[in-house]
Short mmCIF file of C-alpha atoms in Angstrom, two decimals:
data_model
loop_
_atom_site.label_atom_id
_atom_site.label_comp_id
_atom_site.label_asym_id
_atom_site.label_seq_id
_atom_site.Cartn_x
_atom_site.Cartn_y
_atom_site.Cartn_z
CA MET P 1 -94.96 48.34 193.43
CA SER P 2 -92.36 45.64 193.84
CA ARG P 3 -92.48 42.47 195.92
CA ILE P 4 -89.61 42.14 198.39
CA LEU P 5 -88.87 38.96 200.34
CA ILE P 6 -87.33 39.52 203.78
CA VAL P 7 -85.58 36.48 205.28
CA ASP P 8 -84.56 36.87 208.94
CA ASP P 9 -84.97 34.72 212.06
CA SER P 10 -85.27 37.76 214.36
CA PRO P 11 -88.90 38.92 214.66
CA SER P 12 -87.79 42.48 215.52
CA GLN P 13 -85.44 42.69 212.51
CA LEU P 14 -88.12 41.19 210.27
CA MET P 15 -90.68 43.78 211.42
CA GLY P 16 -88.19 46.65 211.11
CA MET P 17 -87.30 45.79 207.52
CA LYS P 18 -90.94 45.07 206.68
CA ARG P 19 -91.89 48.56 207.92
CA ILE P 20 -89.21 50.16 205.69
CA VAL P 21 -90.24 48.12 202.63
CA GLU P 22 -93.93 48.97 203.10
CA LYS P 23 -93.13 52.64 203.73
CA LEU P 24 -91.50 52.65 200.28
CA GLY P 25 -94.79 51.37 198.84
CA HIS P 26 -93.65 47.79 198.18
CA GLU P 27 -95.24 44.49 199.19
CA ALA P 28 -93.26 42.63 201.88
CA LEU P 29 -93.12 38.84 201.98
CA THR P 30 -91.36 37.19 204.93
CA ALA P 31 -89.57 33.95 205.80
CA GLU P 32 -87.96 33.05 209.12
CA ASP P 33 -85.01 30.92 207.99
CA GLY P 34 -82.89 30.23 204.93
CA ALA P 35 -84.72 27.06 203.87
CA ALA P 36 -88.10 28.82 204.02
CA GLY P 37 -86.56 31.76 202.15
CA VAL P 38 -85.39 29.53 199.29
CA GLU P 39 -88.84 27.92 199.03
CA MET P 40 -90.60 31.30 199.15
CA ALA P 41 -88.26 32.68 196.45
CA LYS P 42 -89.05 29.73 194.16
CA LYS P 43 -92.79 30.01 194.79
CA GLU P 44 -93.29 33.79 194.82
CA LYS P 45 -90.48 35.05 192.50
CA PRO P 46 -90.02 38.35 194.38
CA ASP P 47 -88.33 41.35 192.75
CA LEU P 48 -85.69 41.58 195.51
CA ILE P 49 -84.58 39.61 198.59
CA LEU P 50 -83.22 40.99 201.88
CA MET P 51 -81.35 38.07 203.49
CA ASP P 52 -79.92 37.65 206.99
CA VAL P 53 -76.86 35.38 207.26
CA VAL P 54 -76.93 33.86 210.76
CA MET P 55 -80.08 31.68 210.75
CA PRO P 56 -81.10 28.10 211.57
CA ASN P 57 -81.49 25.39 208.90
CA LEU P 58 -79.84 27.04 205.90
CA ASN P 59 -77.75 30.11 206.68
CA GLY P 60 -77.98 33.17 204.46
CA PHE P 61 -74.83 32.31 202.49
CA GLN P 62 -76.22 28.84 201.67
CA ALA P 63 -79.68 30.23 200.83
CA THR P 64 -78.18 32.96 198.62
CA ARG P 65 -76.13 30.36 196.75
CA ALA P 66 -79.19 28.12 196.28
CA ILE P 67 -81.32 31.00 194.96
CA SER P 68 -78.64 32.43 192.67
CA LYS P 69 -77.78 29.00 191.19
CA GLU P 70 -81.42 28.01 190.54
CA ALA P 71 -82.43 28.90 186.96
CA THR P 72 -85.90 30.14 187.95
CA THR P 73 -84.62 32.48 190.69
CA ALA P 74 -81.11 33.44 189.53
CA HIS P 75 -82.33 36.83 188.25
CA ILE P 76 -83.54 37.98 191.69
CA PRO P 77 -81.11 40.43 193.34
CA ILE P 78 -80.19 39.49 196.93
CA VAL P 79 -79.01 41.94 199.59
CA LEU P 80 -77.30 40.33 202.58
CA VAL P 81 -78.28 42.23 205.75
CA THR P 82 -76.20 40.82 208.59
CA THR P 83 -74.19 41.37 211.76
CA LYS P 84 -71.22 39.62 210.11
CA ASP P 85 -69.00 42.62 209.40
CA GLN P 86 -65.67 41.13 208.38
CA GLU P 87 -64.36 41.85 204.89
CA THR P 88 -64.01 38.09 204.29
CA ASP P 89 -67.74 37.67 205.06
CA LYS P 90 -68.61 40.36 202.54
CA VAL P 91 -66.38 38.84 199.86
CA TRP P 92 -67.83 35.38 200.52
CA GLY P 93 -71.40 36.71 200.42
CA MET P 94 -70.82 38.40 197.08
CA ARG P 95 -69.24 35.20 195.73
CA GLN P 96 -72.43 33.33 196.70
CA GLY P 97 -74.42 35.62 194.42
CA ALA P 98 -75.41 38.62 196.58
CA LYS P 99 -75.64 41.98 194.80
CA ALA P 100 -75.12 44.07 197.96
CA TYR P 101 -74.02 43.64 201.58
CA ILE P 102 -75.27 45.74 204.50
CA THR P 103 -74.17 45.26 208.11
CA LYS P 104 -76.49 45.47 211.11
CA PRO P 105 -77.37 47.65 212.81
CA PHE P 106 -78.06 49.20 209.41
CA ASN P 107 -78.73 52.78 208.49
CA GLU P 108 -82.31 53.01 207.18
CA ASN P 109 -81.31 55.45 204.42
CA ALA P 110 -78.52 53.14 203.26
CA LEU P 111 -80.96 50.22 203.05
CA ILE P 112 -83.49 52.35 201.13
CA GLU P 113 -80.75 53.48 198.73
CA VAL P 114 -79.70 49.87 198.02
CA ILE P 115 -83.33 48.74 197.56
CA ASN P 116 -84.08 51.61 195.17
CA SER P 117 -80.90 51.14 193.17
CA LEU P 118 -81.35 47.36 192.73
CA LEU P 119 -85.03 47.69 191.82
CA ALA P 120 -84.18 50.43 189.30
CA GLY P 121 -81.60 48.12 187.71
CA ALA P 122 -83.98 45.15 187.63
#
């Protein structure tokens, strides 16, 4: 069983992703904004992070950069799960340290595939 941190300011999105993660047999940790997500990543050292982009305090790009540049959390793969669907957003997200980029509304099977592939490579 892996520990997956879900960072999203939308309660419905948070619950939807949590349900998928738990259905896969993993433990779901949650944070409701980028700043809380960075702190939770440092404290809990999850195996994977699902990160929204449009959030208060720190946005997902900033939080991803902070986590991927921090020595103690740089190894954690981050998947950006966001409504931002422009190619420039995807390129920017990957440059911040994300390992994958999924746009909302997401296909549950696509999310599961990304989670499984990143956890297998971890």
